[in-house]
Each structure stands twice: as C-alpha cells, then as structure tokens.
Amino acid sequence: MKAVISSLLFQQPSIYNCKMGKAHECNSDARGKKNEFSLVRVKTTWKSKLGKKINKNEAECVSPAKIYENITERGSSWTVVSPITFTYKVTETHGLLDPSNDTLLFGHITDPQQLQEIKKSNKLIRRFLVIDQEVFNIYGPKLTEYLKVNNVVYKILALPTNEESKSMETALKILDDVNNFALDRRTEPIIAIGGGVCLDIVGLAASLYRRRTPYIRVPTTLLSYIDASVGAKTGVNFANCKNKLGAYIPPAAALLDLSFIATIPRRHISNGLAEMLKMALMKHQGLFELLEEHGCMLLDTKFQTDSTLYGHSNTDAASQTTRIAITTMLEELAPNLWEDDLNRLVDFGHLISPALEMKVLPSLLHGEAVNIDMSYMVYVSCESGLLTEEEKQRIISCMVGLELPVWNEEFTMELIQKSLQDRLKHSGGLVRMPLPVGLGQAEIFNNTSFDTLHRAYIKWCEELSVSSDSTCDV
C-alpha cells in the first residue's frame, strides 16, 4: 500500500538581467525598440515568432519560454524567460523492500501510461544504488534479494556517510562508479538509501552527472524522513563549512517507509524529533502538543505502529506527527524551492547550529545542534517579549522530554556574533532571524539588538547550563 502525500509542480523562471515582473520592461533605456518573441517548434526546429498571437496551425508546439529583444543605438540585448518545471513525489509506503512492492523501482513515475509501457516492455531494469554502510549492514541481504527477485541489473555502492565524509571526494567516488555502470541519465535514476548526509551527497553527485541525472531518496533516519527527503537541497561540506557546495535539484521521488526507523538508535530518534519540533514551533501548535504529550512514547516505540504497549494511541501519534511535519515542511519549501525569498521559517535553529556542529564534530548530531540553537532562540524570543515565561518553560520542558540537549558550552557569545555576521553576508545584508511569537506561530526579525541577545544568553546559561561550575563566555 502506498499513499502519495504530495505531487508538486515547481516553476522557476530563469531570467537574466531582470528581476520579477515583465522582462521587456527591465531595461532602463526606454528609447530602444522592444520586441517580444514566442518560440514555436516546426518539425525538428524551433523558430521565434514576433508577437504574442500564434497561429496554432503553424506550430506543433509552443514553448512557454519567451525571448525579449531590446535594440538601442548601442546594440542589442536579449532577455530570456524560461520556466523550468520540476515534478517530484513524496510517497509513504509500507514494506518498501518487499519484492512484491514495486515502489522502489517505479514509484518515481508520474505518468500512468508511461508506467504501463515500461512494465510491458522487455527492457531490463537497471539501477545504481548508493547506501550508507551501516544501513547496508542491516538491510543489504534484503535489498539484494529484492533486486534479484525483480530481475534488476544493479550495482550497490555501500559507503560510510557522515559529516566527516560529506565531501566532494565522496561525491566524485560515487560519480566514478556511476560512470563505470554506464547509467542512462533519463530513465535509470540513482537511488540513495540512508540518512540525510547520504541523501545530500548522492543528490549533488546526480546533479553533476551529465548536468542532471534523476535520483530517488529513501530516508532511513527520522531526521531525513521529515526533513532532507522532502526538499530540493543537495550538498557537501567545504572549507570547514557545512553544505557550502551544493545545488537545488529535487529528487524524482522521495520514498518513505517508517519501518526503517525501527533499527536506528534511540538517540537518532531524538535527533529527528528536533526537526519535527522546529516545524511545530514555527507553524503548528497541534504538532507541538502532540510532541509534548506523546514524545516519550514515540521514543520508546521508534514510531512503529505494531506496538502492543501503547496500542492505537501510538499508531495515531506516529502517523499524525510525521504527516503534519512533512506537510508543514512542504508548505514552506514548495513556493520557495530555490530560496529566492531568504525569509525562511525553516531556518529556525539553523543560524548558529551549523558553526556549532562543525566546531564540535562528531560529538553533536545535526538535530542536537539545531535544538541547542532553538533553545537559545526561545530565550531571545522571551527577552524580546514575543513569548511568555510560561510558553518558554513549556518549550524547554518539551525539548528535555524529547531527550534533546538544550545547552552546550561551545555555544558562546563569540560564536553567536560570528555566525550572525556571516549570515548578514549571505542573506542580503539582513539577519532574517525566525523567532516564535507564540506556540506554533513565528515571524522573521531583523532588528534584534545585541543587548537582547546578550541578556538572553546570560539567562540561558544561568538556567540551562549542564553543571553548576560551568562558566559562560560573556
């Protein structure tokens, strides 16, 4: 059984020398002659046609792209407006590695007719799979059996994928093996199976191979299930900075199976709950209340719905929390897939945490670093008068209940200042700080004073530092 959560069409205009609006009005020199051309295909060639009205009998196909020509005394210029459409599916399924479930092989195909033609053809199915080494140790035999039963010609590349190996060297290793497999870049998607790091590296490699090869994400951790799998970001670490090299290329499909979560350690469940809590604090009070009430149970049962200990309440909590987290994440990502708008609520917890995470590798997991960042920002909100003391305490108590760290000695004022200065450089000169303004509500702020940040930091250290003799860098 499978349920398609979302099939999304994303359109991103590719516009040169022009911001949003009518491209042919962008040139400040109004004295030139301006022409608008449509593009039509006749047989095997494209031709430009002046004007908006096109005789349908003249063309087999009319492109949504436009060319705007501006002729002045100084010369000519052309502005291209070319909508690019990405379609990808986020699909929940059960028994993804059950040989009778063909979602892993065909779940990325959106056209029913194309799917029927592929299933009827005698062409061999070929797949290149990259899987995290630890995941392969658990699921390797089952995955191999699945591919053999379905008569797939395959290559499985098992690699250690962690923050230390999240590098261009690893991406190039993948590409070398992909090239040797002689992959068809249109009909044979690369399949990535693992946590967020694995999905990020493979996504970047796929975006580079022959400029773009489709790939499929199969998350095996809770964090990647509700975060990395549903977006378009790919990347590797570079120059000791997290995800400094990357591209925005969504997968052909993200295939979600909660049964993978059963085999990950409890700490990694908690790690994923941090990103889920992020969406709750930013967008959905109901999700916050579910985590507040059922967080311990979700940790105990690892989101598995066959538990006899908690019965139906666990089934409902597991399905509700993951569904709400994914839906709210997609709401934020779908209209801003390429991050043209830098005001992003999903950046909550990600202003200071990247620097903290890289500084203390490998002692903190991604979600743990994010939660420490969120914990501090909750204090900033309270000091700014955006949250009540009671709301602040509820949030911190929920974090502790989810077994997440709320303080770290390396999270210093110096690190905060440096991170926010770096953010100014890469966010159009504004800090764009998402802050909760209530449970499940948030806004973006650009004017939080240093005095407020400092007061919040002092109080944060006083109330949450892990030992009484800990000192704060003030």
Tab-separated table of C-alpha atoms in Angstrom:
chain	number	residue	atom	x	y	z
A	1	MET	CA	0.000	0.000	0.000
A	2	LYS	CA	1.213	3.454	-0.726
A	3	ALA	CA	-0.176	6.910	-0.261
A	4	VAL	CA	1.067	9.812	-2.302
A	5	ILE	CA	1.400	12.723	0.112
A	6	SER	CA	2.300	15.292	-2.471
A	7	SER	CA	2.998	15.617	-6.146
A	8	LEU	CA	4.442	19.043	-6.627
A	9	LEU	CA	4.987	21.201	-9.696
A	10	PHE	CA	7.617	23.835	-9.197
A	11	GLN	CA	8.171	26.658	-11.652
A	12	GLN	CA	11.310	28.741	-11.554
A	13	PRO	CA	11.757	31.470	-14.162
A	14	SER	CA	15.282	31.666	-15.482
A	15	ILE	CA	15.641	35.379	-16.050
A	16	TYR	CA	18.833	37.142	-16.936
A	17	ASN	CA	19.425	40.828	-16.127
A	18	CYS	CA	15.877	41.064	-14.832
A	19	LYS	CA	14.034	40.611	-11.563
A	20	MET	CA	10.407	39.683	-11.167
A	21	GLY	CA	7.940	41.362	-13.483
A	22	LYS	CA	7.744	41.873	-17.216
A	23	ALA	CA	11.150	41.152	-18.606
A	24	HIS	CA	10.827	43.530	-21.531
A	25	GLU	CA	10.298	46.432	-19.147
A	26	CYS	CA	13.517	45.854	-17.227
A	27	ASN	CA	15.865	47.846	-19.428
A	28	SER	CA	16.166	51.371	-18.090
A	29	ASP	CA	16.820	52.729	-21.580
A	30	ALA	CA	13.254	53.408	-22.761
A	31	ARG	CA	14.315	54.831	-26.132
A	32	GLY	CA	15.126	51.459	-27.698
A	33	LYS	CA	12.932	49.261	-29.838
A	34	LYS	CA	11.486	46.320	-27.913
A	35	ASN	CA	10.290	43.040	-29.431
A	36	GLU	CA	8.628	40.056	-27.816
A	37	PHE	CA	9.158	36.665	-29.442
A	38	SER	CA	7.330	33.409	-28.826
A	39	LEU	CA	9.084	30.131	-29.614
A	40	VAL	CA	7.374	27.511	-31.752
A	41	ARG	CA	8.563	24.125	-32.932
A	42	VAL	CA	8.082	23.171	-36.560
A	43	LYS	CA	9.196	19.615	-37.261
A	44	THR	CA	12.556	19.388	-35.522
A	45	THR	CA	13.499	23.047	-35.226
A	46	TRP	CA	12.486	25.930	-33.001
A	47	LYS	CA	11.634	29.294	-34.545
A	48	SER	CA	10.965	32.675	-32.967
A	49	LYS	CA	7.693	34.371	-33.858
A	50	LEU	CA	7.181	38.062	-33.252
A	51	GLY	CA	4.218	38.931	-31.062
A	52	LYS	CA	2.020	37.074	-28.599
A	53	LYS	CA	-0.540	35.660	-31.032
A	54	ILE	CA	0.456	32.383	-32.618
A	55	ASN	CA	-1.426	30.529	-35.319
A	56	LYS	CA	-1.735	27.054	-33.858
A	57	ASN	CA	-1.694	25.560	-37.347
A	58	GLU	CA	1.828	26.895	-37.845
A	59	ALA	CA	3.373	25.011	-34.952
A	60	GLU	CA	3.488	21.557	-33.444
A	61	CYS	CA	4.398	23.017	-30.083
A	62	VAL	CA	4.502	26.463	-28.479
A	63	SER	CA	7.069	26.838	-25.716
A	64	PRO	CA	6.239	28.705	-22.504
A	65	ALA	CA	9.627	30.377	-22.919
A	66	LYS	CA	9.903	33.899	-24.298
A	67	ILE	CA	12.700	35.977	-25.779
A	68	TYR	CA	12.582	39.751	-25.331
A	69	GLU	CA	14.798	41.779	-27.667
A	70	ASN	CA	15.817	45.344	-26.954
A	71	ILE	CA	17.509	47.298	-29.750
A	72	THR	CA	19.192	50.610	-28.976
A	73	GLU	CA	21.853	52.760	-30.613
A	74	ARG	CA	24.448	50.961	-28.514
A	75	GLY	CA	23.460	47.499	-29.703
A	76	SER	CA	21.036	44.703	-28.970
A	77	SER	CA	20.268	42.721	-25.841
A	78	TRP	CA	18.125	39.654	-25.290
A	79	THR	CA	16.329	38.648	-22.122
A	80	VAL	CA	15.301	35.016	-21.813
A	81	VAL	CA	12.372	33.962	-19.647
A	82	SER	CA	12.290	30.167	-19.472
A	83	PRO	CA	10.021	28.452	-16.936
A	84	ILE	CA	11.563	25.255	-15.603
A	85	THR	CA	9.140	22.686	-14.203
A	86	PHE	CA	10.146	20.087	-11.643
A	87	THR	CA	7.746	17.354	-10.630
A	88	TYR	CA	8.541	15.124	-7.714
A	89	LYS	CA	6.607	12.781	-5.488
A	90	VAL	CA	6.786	12.280	-1.761
A	91	THR	CA	5.288	8.866	-1.121
A	92	GLU	CA	4.679	6.959	2.079
A	93	THR	CA	4.691	3.191	1.652
A	94	HIS	CA	4.911	0.047	3.757
A	95	GLY	CA	7.308	-2.789	3.040
A	96	LEU	CA	9.463	-0.887	0.552
A	97	LEU	CA	11.871	-3.849	0.348
A	98	ASP	CA	9.111	-6.428	-0.025
A	99	PRO	CA	9.728	-7.953	-3.504
A	100	SER	CA	6.001	-7.635	-4.285
A	101	ASN	CA	6.142	-3.859	-3.751
A	102	ASP	CA	7.429	-2.182	-6.926
A	103	THR	CA	7.545	1.352	-5.457
A	104	LEU	CA	11.336	1.347	-5.217
A	105	LEU	CA	11.601	0.658	-8.954
A	106	PHE	CA	8.660	2.623	-10.352
A	107	GLY	CA	7.452	4.960	-7.596
A	108	HIS	CA	9.048	7.981	-9.276
A	109	ILE	CA	6.983	7.674	-12.474
A	110	THR	CA	4.041	10.106	-12.562
A	111	ASP	CA	2.562	9.243	-15.971
A	112	PRO	CA	0.309	6.112	-15.789
A	113	GLN	CA	0.700	5.411	-19.496
A	114	GLN	CA	4.484	5.586	-19.257
A	115	LEU	CA	4.373	3.241	-16.275
A	116	GLN	CA	2.311	0.691	-18.204
A	117	GLU	CA	4.642	0.851	-21.195
A	118	ILE	CA	7.697	0.286	-19.004
A	119	LYS	CA	6.122	-2.692	-17.255
A	120	LYS	CA	5.090	-4.261	-20.569
A	121	SER	CA	8.469	-3.774	-22.273
A	122	ASN	CA	11.146	-6.427	-22.249
A	123	LYS	CA	13.884	-3.916	-21.451
A	124	LEU	CA	15.987	-4.852	-18.455
A	125	ILE	CA	15.589	-2.708	-15.359
A	126	ARG	CA	18.934	-1.242	-14.301
A	127	ARG	CA	19.575	0.601	-11.059
A	128	PHE	CA	22.615	2.114	-9.393
A	129	LEU	CA	22.184	2.306	-5.620
A	130	VAL	CA	24.237	4.179	-3.042
A	131	ILE	CA	23.593	3.064	0.529
A	132	ASP	CA	25.062	4.082	3.852
A	133	GLN	CA	27.460	1.385	5.062
A	134	GLU	CA	25.699	0.873	8.399
A	135	VAL	CA	22.319	0.669	6.680
A	136	PHE	CA	23.756	-1.887	4.247
A	137	ASN	CA	24.981	-3.999	7.159
A	138	ILE	CA	21.364	-4.270	8.321
A	139	TYR	CA	19.378	-4.277	5.077
A	140	GLY	CA	21.953	-5.418	2.492
A	141	PRO	CA	20.693	-9.032	2.193
A	142	LYS	CA	17.060	-7.915	1.991
A	143	LEU	CA	17.864	-5.250	-0.634
A	144	THR	CA	19.905	-7.709	-2.715
A	145	GLU	CA	17.103	-10.274	-2.594
A	146	TYR	CA	14.575	-7.601	-3.657
A	147	LEU	CA	16.650	-6.684	-6.713
A	148	LYS	CA	17.279	-10.292	-7.720
A	149	VAL	CA	13.635	-11.341	-7.418
A	150	ASN	CA	12.654	-8.380	-9.619
A	151	ASN	CA	15.333	-9.246	-12.227
A	152	VAL	CA	17.156	-5.933	-11.805
A	153	VAL	CA	20.642	-5.394	-13.183
A	154	TYR	CA	22.187	-3.478	-10.306
A	155	LYS	CA	25.254	-2.047	-8.669
A	156	ILE	CA	25.221	-1.343	-4.928
A	157	LEU	CA	27.814	1.072	-3.588
A	158	ALA	CA	27.994	0.982	0.215
A	159	LEU	CA	29.828	3.935	1.725
A	160	PRO	CA	30.361	5.459	5.169
A	161	THR	CA	28.276	8.641	5.081
A	162	ASN	CA	28.749	11.035	7.969
A	163	GLU	CA	29.678	14.697	8.365
A	164	GLU	CA	33.380	13.850	8.217
A	165	SER	CA	32.967	12.071	4.857
A	166	LYS	CA	30.469	14.579	3.465
A	167	SER	CA	32.909	15.887	0.897
A	168	MET	CA	33.423	16.407	-2.805
A	169	GLU	CA	35.825	13.454	-2.739
A	170	THR	CA	32.959	11.165	-1.733
A	171	ALA	CA	30.720	12.655	-4.419
A	172	LEU	CA	33.432	12.053	-7.030
A	173	LYS	CA	33.854	8.460	-5.844
A	174	ILE	CA	30.133	7.946	-6.463
A	175	LEU	CA	30.364	9.577	-9.897
A	176	ASP	CA	33.291	7.373	-10.906
A	177	ASP	CA	31.238	4.257	-10.161
A	178	VAL	CA	28.135	5.706	-11.830
A	179	ASN	CA	30.164	6.365	-14.952
A	180	ASN	CA	31.509	2.797	-14.989
A	181	PHE	CA	27.957	1.471	-14.664
A	182	ALA	CA	27.066	3.412	-17.847
A	183	LEU	CA	23.861	4.832	-16.424
A	184	ASP	CA	21.073	6.073	-18.701
A	185	ARG	CA	20.651	9.637	-17.445
A	186	ARG	CA	16.957	9.856	-18.303
A	187	THR	CA	15.383	6.503	-17.445
A	188	GLU	CA	17.607	4.977	-14.747
A	189	PRO	CA	17.506	7.056	-11.570
A	190	ILE	CA	20.239	6.749	-8.971
A	191	ILE	CA	18.793	5.504	-5.680
A	192	ALA	CA	20.136	6.872	-2.388
A	193	ILE	CA	19.349	4.902	0.772
A	194	GLY	CA	20.447	6.325	4.097
A	195	GLY	CA	20.321	9.336	6.376
A	196	GLY	CA	20.408	12.986	5.422
A	197	VAL	CA	24.139	13.045	4.737
A	198	CYS	CA	23.852	10.155	2.276
A	199	LEU	CA	20.883	11.770	0.535
A	200	ASP	CA	22.696	15.118	0.266
A	201	ILE	CA	25.886	13.651	-1.217
A	202	VAL	CA	24.094	11.454	-3.740
A	203	GLY	CA	21.807	14.326	-4.724
A	204	LEU	CA	24.783	16.537	-5.509
A	205	ALA	CA	26.514	13.748	-7.452
A	206	ALA	CA	23.345	13.158	-9.500
A	207	SER	CA	23.007	16.860	-10.247
A	208	LEU	CA	26.562	16.895	-11.603
A	209	TYR	CA	26.456	13.734	-13.719
A	210	ARG	CA	25.682	14.795	-17.298
A	211	ARG	CA	24.389	18.042	-15.755
A	212	ARG	CA	21.373	16.362	-14.171
A	213	THR	CA	20.507	12.727	-13.638
A	214	PRO	CA	17.312	11.788	-11.778
A	215	TYR	CA	17.707	10.335	-8.334
A	216	ILE	CA	15.465	8.836	-5.662
A	217	ARG	CA	15.733	9.427	-1.924
A	218	VAL	CA	14.997	6.650	0.557
A	219	PRO	CA	15.475	8.054	4.082
A	220	THR	CA	16.374	5.614	6.835
A	221	THR	CA	16.527	8.029	9.785
A	222	LEU	CA	13.719	10.053	11.311
A	223	LEU	CA	15.521	13.326	10.626
A	224	SER	CA	15.908	12.603	6.929
A	225	TYR	CA	12.357	11.217	6.790
A	226	ILE	CA	10.735	14.550	7.641
A	227	ASP	CA	13.466	16.949	6.510
A	228	ALA	CA	16.170	16.044	3.994
A	229	SER	CA	13.981	13.743	1.911
A	230	VAL	CA	11.234	16.254	1.058
A	231	GLY	CA	13.254	19.252	-0.153
A	232	ALA	CA	15.493	20.083	-3.079
A	233	LYS	CA	18.801	20.805	-1.378
A	234	THR	CA	21.915	18.771	-2.091
A	235	GLY	CA	25.397	19.461	-0.843
A	236	VAL	CA	28.709	18.604	0.738
A	237	ASN	CA	30.868	20.316	3.333
A	238	PHE	CA	33.709	22.513	2.106
A	239	ALA	CA	36.332	24.768	3.705
A	240	ASN	CA	35.199	23.554	7.136
A	241	CYS	CA	31.715	24.939	6.444
A	242	LYS	CA	28.564	22.871	6.405
A	243	ASN	CA	26.995	22.356	2.943
A	244	LYS	CA	28.997	25.160	1.338
A	245	LEU	CA	28.951	23.358	-2.020
A	246	GLY	CA	25.614	22.224	-3.381
A	247	ALA	CA	22.718	22.627	-5.767
A	248	TYR	CA	18.938	22.905	-5.697
A	249	ILE	CA	17.849	19.785	-7.555
A	250	PRO	CA	14.828	17.912	-6.153
A	251	PRO	CA	14.699	14.135	-6.409
A	252	ALA	CA	12.400	12.398	-8.833
A	253	ALA	CA	10.809	10.898	-5.737
A	254	ALA	CA	11.215	10.540	-2.005
A	255	LEU	CA	10.041	7.109	-0.832
A	256	LEU	CA	9.208	6.955	2.864
A	257	ASP	CA	8.910	3.770	4.924
A	258	LEU	CA	8.741	4.188	8.699
A	259	SER	CA	9.885	0.603	9.264
A	260	PHE	CA	13.497	1.730	8.627
A	261	ILE	CA	13.286	3.844	11.787
A	262	ALA	CA	12.924	0.702	13.920
A	263	THR	CA	16.624	-0.143	13.579
A	264	ILE	CA	18.172	3.220	14.449
A	265	PRO	CA	19.401	4.034	17.972
A	266	ARG	CA	17.164	5.949	20.377
A	267	ARG	CA	19.472	8.988	20.198
A	268	HIS	CA	18.822	9.242	16.467
A	269	ILE	CA	15.071	9.177	17.047
A	270	SER	CA	15.523	12.130	19.383
A	271	ASN	CA	17.746	13.759	16.767
A	272	GLY	CA	14.917	13.633	14.225
A	273	LEU	CA	12.370	14.894	16.728
A	274	ALA	CA	14.341	18.169	16.853
A	275	GLU	CA	13.487	18.998	13.219
A	276	MET	CA	9.907	17.940	13.866
A	277	LEU	CA	9.787	20.281	16.872
A	278	LYS	CA	11.152	23.063	14.688
A	279	MET	CA	8.133	22.848	12.402
A	280	ALA	CA	5.825	22.663	15.429
A	281	LEU	CA	7.221	25.850	16.959
A	282	MET	CA	7.188	27.726	13.677
A	283	LYS	CA	3.853	26.638	12.211
A	284	HIS	CA	1.675	24.175	14.101
A	285	GLN	CA	0.607	24.303	17.747
A	286	GLY	CA	-1.206	20.984	17.366
A	287	LEU	CA	2.044	19.267	16.401
A	288	PHE	CA	3.751	20.824	19.420
A	289	GLU	CA	1.044	19.475	21.703
A	290	LEU	CA	1.344	16.006	20.162
A	291	LEU	CA	5.102	16.011	20.792
A	292	GLU	CA	4.572	17.389	24.271
A	293	GLU	CA	2.115	14.607	25.118
A	294	HIS	CA	3.442	11.634	23.156
A	295	GLY	CA	7.163	12.373	22.722
A	296	CYS	CA	8.318	9.776	25.234
A	297	MET	CA	6.075	7.138	23.694
A	298	LEU	CA	7.398	7.902	20.205
A	299	LEU	CA	10.930	7.492	21.513
A	300	ASP	CA	10.051	4.191	23.196
A	301	THR	CA	8.286	2.734	20.151
A	302	LYS	CA	10.526	4.315	17.480
A	303	PHE	CA	7.438	5.403	15.529
A	304	GLN	CA	6.451	1.792	14.888
A	305	THR	CA	2.717	1.146	14.697
A	306	ASP	CA	2.667	-2.505	15.729
A	307	SER	CA	3.482	-1.883	19.366
A	308	THR	CA	1.243	-3.683	21.856
A	309	LEU	CA	2.491	-1.499	24.691
A	310	TYR	CA	0.695	1.659	23.578
A	311	GLY	CA	-1.831	0.318	21.060
A	312	HIS	CA	-3.761	2.657	18.785
A	313	SER	CA	-2.552	5.818	20.515
A	314	ASN	CA	0.956	5.099	19.252
A	315	THR	CA	-0.298	4.401	15.724
A	316	ASP	CA	-2.179	7.688	15.663
A	317	ALA	CA	0.677	9.725	17.170
A	318	ALA	CA	3.292	8.283	14.793
A	319	SER	CA	1.202	8.885	11.671
A	320	GLN	CA	-0.099	12.294	12.768
A	321	THR	CA	3.245	13.766	13.779
A	322	THR	CA	5.095	12.609	10.654
A	323	ARG	CA	2.267	13.717	8.358
A	324	ILE	CA	1.989	17.178	9.923
A	325	ALA	CA	5.764	17.651	9.937
A	326	ILE	CA	6.042	16.711	6.257
A	327	THR	CA	3.028	18.785	5.223
A	328	THR	CA	4.216	21.910	7.020
A	329	MET	CA	7.704	21.447	5.580
A	330	LEU	CA	6.318	21.121	2.042
A	331	GLU	CA	4.191	24.240	2.569
A	332	GLU	CA	7.360	26.231	3.197
A	333	LEU	CA	9.516	24.593	0.529
A	334	ALA	CA	7.168	24.285	-2.454
A	335	PRO	CA	6.763	28.018	-3.229
A	336	ASN	CA	10.416	28.768	-2.468
A	337	LEU	CA	12.316	25.749	-3.700
A	338	TRP	CA	15.310	27.761	-4.891
A	339	GLU	CA	15.314	30.047	-1.832
A	340	ASP	CA	14.704	33.177	-3.876
A	341	ASP	CA	12.979	34.511	-0.759
A	342	LEU	CA	15.557	34.452	2.023
A	343	ASN	CA	12.931	34.967	4.719
A	344	ARG	CA	12.521	31.318	5.634
A	345	LEU	CA	10.841	29.994	8.765
A	346	VAL	CA	12.593	26.646	8.230
A	347	ASP	CA	15.874	28.397	9.095
A	348	PHE	CA	14.822	28.425	12.760
A	349	GLY	CA	17.516	26.642	14.715
A	350	HIS	CA	19.922	26.948	11.785
A	351	LEU	CA	21.506	30.347	12.403
A	352	ILE	CA	24.177	29.293	14.903
A	353	SER	CA	23.950	25.499	14.768
A	354	PRO	CA	25.963	24.947	11.544
A	355	ALA	CA	29.029	26.569	13.102
A	356	LEU	CA	28.463	24.756	16.399
A	357	GLU	CA	28.050	21.410	14.665
A	358	MET	CA	31.251	21.786	12.653
A	359	LYS	CA	33.161	23.079	15.684
A	360	VAL	CA	32.413	20.066	17.888
A	361	LEU	CA	32.304	17.254	15.311
A	362	PRO	CA	31.462	14.473	15.881
A	363	SER	CA	30.089	14.986	19.398
A	364	LEU	CA	26.749	16.542	18.331
A	365	LEU	CA	24.289	15.185	15.798
A	366	HIS	CA	22.641	17.647	13.433
A	367	GLY	CA	19.291	17.743	15.220
A	368	GLU	CA	21.011	18.115	18.593
A	369	ALA	CA	22.923	21.178	17.394
A	370	VAL	CA	19.711	22.570	15.894
A	371	ASN	CA	17.889	22.096	19.185
A	372	ILE	CA	20.575	23.936	21.167
A	373	ASP	CA	20.196	26.814	18.701
A	374	MET	CA	16.391	26.695	19.059
A	375	SER	CA	16.655	26.598	22.840
A	376	TYR	CA	18.718	29.777	22.870
A	377	MET	CA	16.410	31.485	20.370
A	378	VAL	CA	13.414	30.686	22.594
A	379	TYR	CA	15.166	32.725	25.293
A	380	VAL	CA	15.742	35.515	22.754
A	381	SER	CA	12.016	35.471	21.976
A	382	CYS	CA	11.149	35.647	25.645
A	383	GLU	CA	13.579	38.517	26.277
A	384	SER	CA	12.059	40.313	23.258
A	385	GLY	CA	8.572	39.984	24.726
A	386	LEU	CA	7.422	37.604	21.990
A	387	LEU	CA	6.930	34.584	24.258
A	388	THR	CA	5.634	34.425	27.796
A	389	GLU	CA	7.700	32.847	30.555
A	390	GLU	CA	5.161	30.020	30.706
A	391	GLU	CA	5.452	29.344	26.959
A	392	LYS	CA	9.234	29.369	27.226
A	393	GLN	CA	9.180	26.831	30.047
A	394	ARG	CA	6.741	24.586	28.149
A	395	ILE	CA	9.030	24.564	25.115
A	396	ILE	CA	12.175	23.808	27.125
A	397	SER	CA	10.354	21.074	29.047
A	398	CYS	CA	9.218	19.535	25.763
A	399	MET	CA	12.809	19.560	24.471
A	400	VAL	CA	14.016	17.826	27.627
A	401	GLY	CA	11.179	15.309	27.320
A	402	LEU	CA	12.345	14.534	23.792
A	403	GLU	CA	15.808	13.866	25.270
A	404	LEU	CA	17.392	16.722	23.342
A	405	PRO	CA	20.277	18.861	24.615
A	406	VAL	CA	19.264	22.436	25.444
A	407	TRP	CA	22.702	23.937	26.187
A	408	ASN	CA	26.314	23.497	25.148
A	409	GLU	CA	29.458	25.149	26.486
A	410	GLU	CA	30.796	25.728	22.945
A	411	PHE	CA	27.710	27.811	22.105
A	412	THR	CA	29.310	31.101	23.149
A	413	MET	CA	28.521	34.767	22.541
A	414	GLU	CA	31.554	34.844	20.281
A	415	LEU	CA	30.097	32.023	18.177
A	416	ILE	CA	26.698	33.744	18.102
A	417	GLN	CA	28.163	37.035	16.912
A	418	LYS	CA	30.367	35.414	14.270
A	419	SER	CA	27.501	33.288	12.942
A	420	LEU	CA	25.135	36.247	12.688
A	421	GLN	CA	27.816	38.322	10.947
A	422	ASP	CA	28.305	35.501	8.433
A	423	ARG	CA	24.557	35.328	7.934
A	424	LEU	CA	24.435	39.032	7.067
A	425	LYS	CA	26.918	38.380	4.265
A	426	HIS	CA	24.844	35.597	2.726
A	427	SER	CA	21.310	36.852	3.399
A	428	GLY	CA	21.215	40.141	1.541
A	429	GLY	CA	22.550	42.207	4.442
A	430	LEU	CA	19.746	41.197	6.824
A	431	VAL	CA	19.929	38.692	9.658
A	432	ARG	CA	16.450	37.274	8.863
A	433	MET	CA	16.028	35.650	12.287
A	434	PRO	CA	12.952	33.401	12.646
A	435	LEU	CA	11.566	33.601	16.178
A	436	PRO	CA	8.482	32.046	17.771
A	437	VAL	CA	5.824	34.596	18.734
A	438	GLY	CA	3.626	32.022	20.424
A	439	LEU	CA	3.219	28.267	20.287
A	440	GLY	CA	3.025	27.332	16.614
A	441	GLN	CA	3.458	30.896	15.357
A	442	ALA	CA	6.567	32.699	14.134
A	443	GLU	CA	7.834	35.797	12.373
A	444	ILE	CA	11.110	36.945	10.798
A	445	PHE	CA	13.064	39.665	12.651
A	446	ASN	CA	15.955	41.861	11.512
A	447	ASN	CA	16.313	44.271	14.415
A	448	THR	CA	17.076	42.156	17.475
A	449	SER	CA	19.603	44.179	19.470
A	450	PHE	CA	22.903	42.893	20.807
A	451	ASP	CA	21.708	43.814	24.285
A	452	THR	CA	18.696	41.485	23.891
A	453	LEU	CA	20.894	38.680	22.537
A	454	HIS	CA	23.305	39.124	25.422
A	455	ARG	CA	20.627	39.215	28.125
A	456	ALA	CA	19.031	36.107	26.654
A	457	TYR	CA	22.409	34.368	26.594
A	458	ILE	CA	23.153	35.136	30.247
A	459	LYS	CA	19.737	33.883	31.354
A	460	TRP	CA	20.016	30.835	29.085
A	461	CYS	CA	23.343	29.907	30.659
A	462	GLU	CA	22.130	30.531	34.207
A	463	GLU	CA	19.041	28.357	33.805
A	464	LEU	CA	20.203	25.595	31.470
A	465	SER	CA	23.966	25.084	31.802
A	466	VAL	CA	24.702	21.458	32.443
A	467	SER	CA	26.694	21.865	35.654
A	468	SER	CA	26.849	24.448	38.397
A	469	ASP	CA	30.512	25.223	37.799
A	470	SER	CA	30.061	25.870	34.071
A	471	THR	CA	31.012	29.363	33.028
A	472	CYS	CA	29.619	31.417	30.214
A	473	ASP	CA	31.675	33.380	27.735
A	474	VAL	CA	30.088	36.827	28.163
